Coordinates of C-alpha atoms and ligand atoms in Angstrom, one line a residue:
X221 CA 74.6 125.0 -88.4
X222 CA 74.0 121.2 -87.6
X223 CA 76.3 118.9 -90.2
X224 CA 74.2 116.4 -92.1
X225 CA 75.9 113.7 -90.4
X226 CA 74.7 114.8 -87.2
X227 CA 71.1 115.3 -88.2
X228 CA 71.3 111.5 -89.5
X229 CA 72.2 110.0 -86.1
X230 CA 69.6 112.2 -84.4
X231 CA 66.8 111.1 -86.3
X232 CA 65.6 107.9 -85.2
X233 CA 63.2 106.0 -87.1
X234 CA 61.1 103.1 -85.9
X235 CA 60.2 100.1 -88.2
X236 CA 56.7 100.9 -87.6
X237 CA 56.9 104.4 -88.7
X238 CA 58.4 103.1 -91.9
X239 CA 55.6 100.3 -92.3
X240 CA 52.9 103.1 -91.8
X241 CA 54.2 104.9 -94.9
X242 CA 54.5 101.9 -97.1
X243 CA 50.9 100.9 -95.9
X244 CA 49.7 104.5 -96.7
X245 CA 50.5 103.6 -100.2
X246 CA 49.6 100.0 -100.6
X247 CA 47.2 99.0 -97.6
X248 CA 48.0 95.8 -96.1
X249 CA 43.9 95.2 -96.4
X250 CA 44.3 95.1 -100.2
X251 CA 46.4 92.0 -100.1
X252 CA 44.7 88.9 -101.6
X253 CA 43.2 86.4 -98.8
X254 CA 45.9 83.8 -99.6
X255 CA 48.7 86.2 -99.0
X256 CA 51.2 86.8 -96.1
X257 CA 52.3 90.3 -96.5
X258 CA 53.3 92.3 -93.3
X259 CA 56.1 92.5 -90.8
X260 CA 57.3 88.7 -90.9
X261 CA 60.3 89.0 -88.4
X262 CA 61.4 91.6 -86.1
X263 CA 59.7 94.1 -83.9
X264 CA 58.0 97.3 -84.9
X265 CA 59.1 99.2 -82.2
X266 CA 62.9 98.9 -83.3
X267 CA 64.7 101.6 -84.4
X268 CA 65.8 101.3 -88.2
X269 CA 69.4 101.6 -88.9
X270 CA 68.9 101.2 -92.6
X271 CA 66.6 99.4 -95.3
X272 CA 67.5 96.9 -98.0
X273 CA 64.8 96.6 -101.0
X274 CA 64.8 93.3 -102.7
X275 CA 62.2 90.8 -104.3
X276 CA 63.1 88.0 -102.1
X277 CA 64.3 88.0 -98.6
X278 CA 66.6 84.8 -99.1
X279 CA 69.5 83.8 -96.8
X280 CA 72.0 85.8 -99.0
X281 CA 70.0 88.8 -98.9
X282 CA 69.7 88.7 -95.1
X283 CA 73.3 88.4 -94.9
X284 CA 73.8 91.4 -97.1
X285 CA 71.6 93.3 -95.1
X286 CA 73.7 92.5 -92.0
X287 CA 77.0 93.6 -93.9
X288 CA 75.5 96.7 -95.0
X289 CA 74.1 97.3 -91.4
X290 CA 70.6 97.6 -92.4
X291 CA 68.0 96.0 -90.1
X292 CA 65.1 96.1 -92.1
X293 CA 64.4 94.2 -95.3
X294 CA 61.5 95.4 -97.5
X295 CA 60.8 92.3 -99.6
X296 CA 57.9 92.0 -102.4
X297 CA 57.5 88.2 -101.5
X298 CA 56.8 87.2 -98.2
X299 CA 59.4 84.6 -97.3
X300 CA 57.0 83.0 -95.0
X301 CA 54.1 81.9 -97.2
X302 CA 52.7 78.7 -96.0
X303 CA 53.2 78.5 -92.2
X304 CA 55.7 76.6 -90.1
X305 CA 55.2 73.7 -87.6
X306 CA 59.0 73.2 -87.0
X307 CA 61.7 75.7 -87.6
X308 CA 65.1 73.7 -87.8
X309 CA 66.6 74.9 -90.6
X310 CA 65.8 72.0 -93.2
X311 CA 64.9 74.2 -96.0
X312 CA 65.7 77.7 -97.4
X313 CA 62.9 79.4 -96.0
X314 CA 63.6 78.1 -92.5
X315 CA 67.4 79.0 -92.7
X316 CA 66.3 82.5 -93.9
X317 CA 64.0 83.0 -91.2
X318 CA 66.5 81.9 -88.5
X319 CA 69.1 84.1 -89.6
X320 CA 66.7 86.9 -89.6
X321 CA 65.8 86.3 -86.1
X322 CA 69.2 85.6 -84.9
X323 CA 70.5 88.8 -86.2
X324 CA 67.5 91.0 -85.3
X325 CA 66.7 91.8 -88.9
X326 CA 63.1 92.9 -89.5
X327 CA 61.6 91.3 -92.8
X328 CA 58.6 93.2 -93.9
X329 CA 56.8 92.0 -97.0
X330 CA 54.7 94.1 -99.4
X331 CA 53.2 91.8 -101.9
X332 CA 49.8 91.4 -103.4
X333 CA 48.8 94.9 -101.7
X334 CA 51.6 96.6 -103.8
X335 CA 50.3 94.3 -106.9
X336 CA 46.7 95.6 -106.4
X337 CA 47.4 99.4 -106.2
X338 CA 47.6 101.4 -109.5
X339 CA 51.0 102.8 -109.1
X340 CA 52.4 99.8 -107.7
X341 CA 54.2 96.6 -109.4
X342 CA 52.0 96.9 -112.6
X343 CA 52.4 100.9 -112.9
X344 CA 56.0 100.5 -112.7
X345 CA 56.1 97.9 -115.5
X346 CA 54.0 100.4 -117.5
X347 CA 56.3 103.2 -116.9
X348 CA 59.0 101.0 -118.8
X349 CA 56.8 100.3 -121.7
X350 CA 55.6 104.2 -121.6
X351 CA 52.0 103.4 -121.4
X352 CA 49.2 106.1 -121.1
X353 CA 45.4 106.0 -120.5
X354 CA 46.1 103.5 -117.5
X355 CA 43.3 101.7 -115.7
X356 CA 43.0 98.7 -113.5
X357 CA 42.4 95.5 -115.1
X358 CA 40.4 93.7 -112.7
X359 CA 39.1 96.5 -110.3
X360 CA 38.4 95.1 -106.7
X361 CA 34.9 95.2 -105.4
X362 CA 34.0 95.8 -101.4
X363 CA 36.8 98.0 -100.8
X364 CA 34.9 101.4 -100.4
X365 CA 32.4 102.3 -98.0
X366 CA 29.9 105.3 -97.4
X367 CA 29.5 107.3 -94.3
X368 CA 26.0 109.3 -93.8
X369 CA 25.9 111.8 -91.0
X370 CA 23.7 114.6 -89.6
X371 CA 25.2 118.0 -88.7
X372 CA 23.7 121.3 -87.7
X373 CA 23.7 123.8 -90.2
X374 CA 26.6 125.9 -88.7
X375 CA 28.9 123.2 -88.3
X376 CA 29.0 121.5 -91.6
X377 CA 32.0 123.2 -92.8
X378 CA 34.4 122.1 -90.1
X379 CA 32.7 118.4 -90.1
X380 CA 33.2 118.0 -93.8
X381 CA 36.6 119.5 -93.4
X382 CA 37.5 117.0 -91.0
X383 CA 36.2 114.0 -93.1
X384 CA 38.2 115.3 -96.1
X385 CA 41.4 115.7 -93.8
X386 CA 40.9 111.9 -92.9
X387 CA 40.8 110.6 -96.5
X388 CA 37.1 110.7 -97.4
X389 CA 35.4 112.1 -100.4
X390 CA 37.9 110.8 -103.0
X391 CA 36.4 109.5 -106.2
X392 CA 39.0 109.0 -109.1
X393 CA 40.4 112.1 -109.9
X394 CA 38.4 114.4 -107.8
X395 CA 38.7 114.9 -104.1
X396 CA 36.4 116.7 -101.6
X397 CA 33.5 114.9 -102.9
X398 CA 30.4 115.2 -100.8
X399 CA 26.5 115.4 -101.2
X400 CA 24.7 117.5 -98.8
X401 CA 20.8 117.9 -98.3
X402 CA 19.1 119.8 -95.7
X403 CA 16.7 118.4 -93.1
X404 CA 15.2 118.3 -89.8
X405 CA 16.6 116.3 -86.9
X406 CA 14.6 115.6 -83.9
X407 CA 16.2 114.3 -80.5
X408 CA 15.3 114.0 -76.7
X409 CA 18.0 113.6 -74.3
X410 CA 17.5 111.7 -71.1
X411 CA 18.1 113.0 -67.8
X412 CA 22.1 112.3 -67.9
X413 CA 22.5 114.0 -71.3
X414 CA 24.1 117.4 -71.9
X415 CA 22.7 118.3 -75.4
X416 CA 24.7 120.9 -77.6
X417 CA 21.3 122.3 -78.2
X418 CA 18.1 122.0 -76.4
X419 CA 17.4 120.8 -73.0
X420 CA 17.3 117.2 -71.6
X421 CA 14.1 115.6 -71.5
X422 CA 12.4 117.9 -74.1
X423 CA 12.1 117.0 -77.7
X424 CA 14.2 119.4 -79.7
X425 CA 14.1 119.8 -83.7
X426 CA 17.2 121.2 -85.2
X427 CA 18.0 122.1 -89.0
X428 CA 20.6 119.7 -90.0
X429 CA 22.5 118.8 -93.1
X430 CA 22.9 115.2 -94.0
X431 CA 26.3 115.0 -95.4
X432 CA 27.5 111.9 -97.5
X433 CA 31.2 111.0 -98.2
X434 CA 32.7 107.8 -99.6
X435 CA 36.0 106.7 -98.4
X436 CA 38.4 103.5 -98.6
X437 CA 37.0 100.7 -96.1
X438 CA 40.6 100.7 -94.6
X439 CA 40.2 104.1 -93.2
X440 CA 37.1 103.5 -91.3
X441 CA 38.4 104.1 -87.8
X442 CA 40.2 107.4 -89.0
X443 CA 37.2 108.6 -90.7
X444 CA 34.7 107.9 -87.9
X445 CA 37.4 109.5 -85.2
X446 CA 37.6 112.5 -87.3
X447 CA 33.9 112.9 -87.5
X448 CA 33.3 112.5 -83.9
X449 CA 36.1 114.8 -82.9
X450 CA 34.7 117.6 -85.3
X451 CA 30.9 117.1 -84.7
X452 CA 29.6 119.1 -81.9
X453 CA 26.8 116.6 -80.6
X454 CA 27.3 114.7 -77.5
X455 CA 26.0 111.5 -79.4
X456 CA 26.9 111.5 -83.3
X457 CA 24.6 110.1 -85.5
X458 CA 26.2 108.3 -88.5
X459 CA 25.7 105.3 -90.6
X460 CA 28.6 103.3 -92.2
X461 CA 27.4 101.2 -95.3
X462 CA 29.7 98.9 -97.3
X463 CA 29.5 99.5 -101.0
X464 CA 29.8 97.0 -103.8
X465 CA 31.3 99.4 -106.5
X466 CA 34.5 98.6 -107.9
X467 CA 37.2 100.8 -106.4
X468 CA 38.9 102.2 -109.9
X469 CA 42.4 102.5 -108.5
X470 CA 42.5 99.2 -106.8
X471 CA 42.7 95.6 -108.1
X472 CA 44.7 93.2 -110.3
X473 CA 46.7 93.9 -113.7
X474 CA 46.6 97.2 -115.4
X475 CA 45.6 98.0 -118.8
X476 CA 47.1 100.9 -121.0
X477 CA 48.0 102.3 -124.5
X478 CA 51.1 103.0 -126.2
X479 CA 51.1 106.7 -127.4
X480 CA 50.8 105.3 -131.0
X481 CA 50.1 101.9 -132.6
X482 CA 53.3 99.7 -133.0
X483 CA 54.4 96.8 -135.3
X484 CA 54.1 93.9 -133.0
X485 CA 57.6 92.8 -133.4
X486 CA 58.8 96.4 -132.7
X487 CA 56.8 96.3 -129.5
X488 CA 58.4 92.9 -128.6
X489 CA 61.9 94.3 -129.0
X490 CA 61.1 97.3 -126.8
X491 CA 59.5 94.9 -124.3
X492 CA 63.0 92.7 -124.5
X493 CA 65.2 95.9 -124.2
X494 CA 63.2 97.7 -121.3
X495 CA 63.1 94.7 -119.5
X496 CA 66.5 93.2 -120.5
X497 CA 65.1 90.0 -121.5
X498 CA 67.2 87.1 -122.7
X499 CA 64.1 85.4 -124.2
X500 CA 60.3 85.9 -124.6
X501 CA 57.8 83.3 -124.7
X502 CA 54.7 84.3 -126.6
X503 CA 51.7 83.1 -128.6
X504 CA 51.2 83.5 -132.2
X505 CA 52.1 87.2 -133.6
X506 CA 49.0 88.1 -135.6
X507 CA 50.7 90.6 -137.7
X508 CA 48.5 93.5 -136.8
X509 CA 49.7 96.7 -135.1
X510 CA 49.4 96.7 -131.2
X511 CA 48.5 99.6 -129.0
X512 CA 46.2 98.2 -126.0
X513 CA 48.7 96.5 -123.9
X514 CA 47.9 94.8 -120.4
X515 CA 50.5 94.2 -117.7
X516 CA 50.4 92.0 -114.8
X517 CA 53.6 91.4 -112.7
X518 CA 54.3 87.6 -111.6
X519 CA 51.7 84.9 -112.3
X520 CA 49.1 86.4 -114.3
X521 CA 47.0 83.8 -116.1
X522 CA 44.3 84.3 -114.0
X523 CA 43.6 87.9 -115.7
X524 CA 43.6 86.2 -119.3
X525 CA 39.7 86.5 -119.7
X526 CA 39.7 90.0 -118.5
X527 CA 42.4 91.0 -120.9
X528 CA 40.5 89.4 -123.8
X529 CA 37.3 91.1 -122.9
X530 CA 39.2 94.5 -122.6
X531 CA 40.2 93.9 -126.2
X532 CA 44.1 93.9 -125.3
X533 CA 46.6 93.5 -128.1
X534 CA 49.3 92.0 -125.8
X535 CA 49.2 90.9 -122.4
X536 CA 52.6 90.9 -120.7
X537 CA 53.1 88.5 -117.7
X538 CA 54.6 85.6 -116.2
X539 CA 54.5 82.2 -115.0
X540 CA 52.1 80.8 -117.8
X541 CA 51.6 77.1 -118.5
X542 CA 51.3 75.2 -121.6
X543 CA 47.3 75.1 -121.9
X544 CA 47.1 78.8 -120.8
X545 CA 48.8 80.0 -123.9
X546 CA 45.8 78.5 -125.7
X547 CA 43.3 80.8 -123.6
X548 CA 44.3 83.6 -125.5
X549 CA 42.7 82.3 -128.4
X550 CA 45.0 84.0 -130.7
X551 CA 42.9 87.2 -130.0
X552 CA 45.8 88.8 -128.4
X553 CA 49.6 88.0 -127.8
X554 CA 50.2 86.5 -124.7
X555 CA 54.2 87.3 -123.6
X556 CA 55.4 85.3 -120.8
X557 CA 58.8 87.3 -119.8
X558 CA 59.8 85.4 -116.5
X559 CA 58.4 86.1 -113.0
X560 CA 61.5 87.9 -111.8
X561 CA 61.9 89.9 -114.8
X562 CA 58.4 91.0 -114.8
X563 CA 58.8 92.3 -111.2
X564 CA 62.4 93.6 -111.1
X565 CA 61.5 97.2 -111.4
X566 CA 59.6 96.7 -107.9
X567 CA 63.0 97.1 -106.0
X568 CA 63.4 100.5 -107.6
X569 CA 59.8 101.3 -106.8
X570 CA 60.3 100.7 -103.3
X571 CA 63.6 102.4 -103.1
X572 CA 62.0 105.4 -104.7
X573 CA 59.0 105.4 -102.5
X574 CA 61.0 105.1 -99.3
X575 CA 63.7 107.6 -100.5
X576 CA 61.2 110.3 -101.1
X577 CA 59.7 110.1 -97.8
X578 CA 62.8 109.5 -95.7
X579 CA 65.7 111.4 -97.9
X580 CA 68.3 111.3 -95.3
X581 CA 67.9 107.9 -94.3
X582 CA 70.0 104.8 -95.7
X583 CA 67.5 103.1 -98.4
X584 CA 69.5 100.6 -100.2
X585 CA 68.8 98.4 -103.2
X586 CA 69.9 94.6 -102.8
X587 CA 72.8 93.9 -105.1
X588 CA 71.9 90.2 -105.2
X589 CA 70.1 88.9 -108.0
X590 CA 67.7 86.4 -106.4
X591 CA 66.1 85.1 -109.8
X592 CA 66.4 81.1 -109.2
X593 CA 65.8 80.9 -113.2
X594 CA 68.7 80.9 -115.6
X595 CA 68.5 80.4 -119.4
X596 CA 71.0 77.8 -121.1
X597 CA 71.3 79.0 -124.8
Ligands
LIG103 ZN1 56.0 87.8 -107.6

């Protein structure tokens, strides 16, 4: 019997393998255009010695990673955000980057892509509040595509199987969704062709099924590769078209319900307790019971109008400016609980995602509280 410690040392994992898993949950293409999520320092081919999860890869956190023999930091916020023209250590960002590079620490950021998936940052906030019937508050468009292909009748089963296996055919709670209609395909191969049925230079008619499946755009390469390897024809006929449908599980913010309506002050107490808040900045409490709750970790003022049109009772977010509090129109209670506080459970979320996939690997949570905001009472 092999001892666990031996097994641990034998199993080598690359930074790339860890990133591949994280991006199977929060694909990097779901990040916002202004964002800079991804591998910021380090080499994807390095073997990982241990992972440290944090919200912010500050110099102190990089020191912690070095001390704990973790050569990979998984951070929510990208420490490199605006680009560099010089790197000489004049500010905390440059000092952190220099330290990471000098010590061969890979810093990977999973930011708005983790905000934009239903089981991401906001899903974890919703867990703390016990929200049910969850939906994305502002679903993202242009994230879905459709594949149409034409398959000889006897090979439809294996082609569909391959497409489903590559991640096509999922619509909300349903998987293996496809539409199939029978028709006749025609083709004439040229003199260099080697047709699966018929002869070169002679027009052939074949009973085929037109198969349609929807898939997330980022899987296009995998889906088309699966199609081509399962389809029997030399030249596979297929069309890929972009859809403007919203993706129900991708986008900003989350809306859900408390299992029972609650007195608004009781809800604020729940919020304060679950998020360990010293203080909540909020708009006027309207005195009516609350049940529909929207959450957005970090700066969420861009979602105020979505929350209003979603008839939300309370919107829990952070980084509200004075005038933005007015935008709630006293139709919902806006609660600003602080940026760090709203995203604090993201560290647990990342550690849980990694631990589940790599149970024998060192996955640590940073012990450093990186919140730059303090409260004086
Ligand atoms: Zn944030």
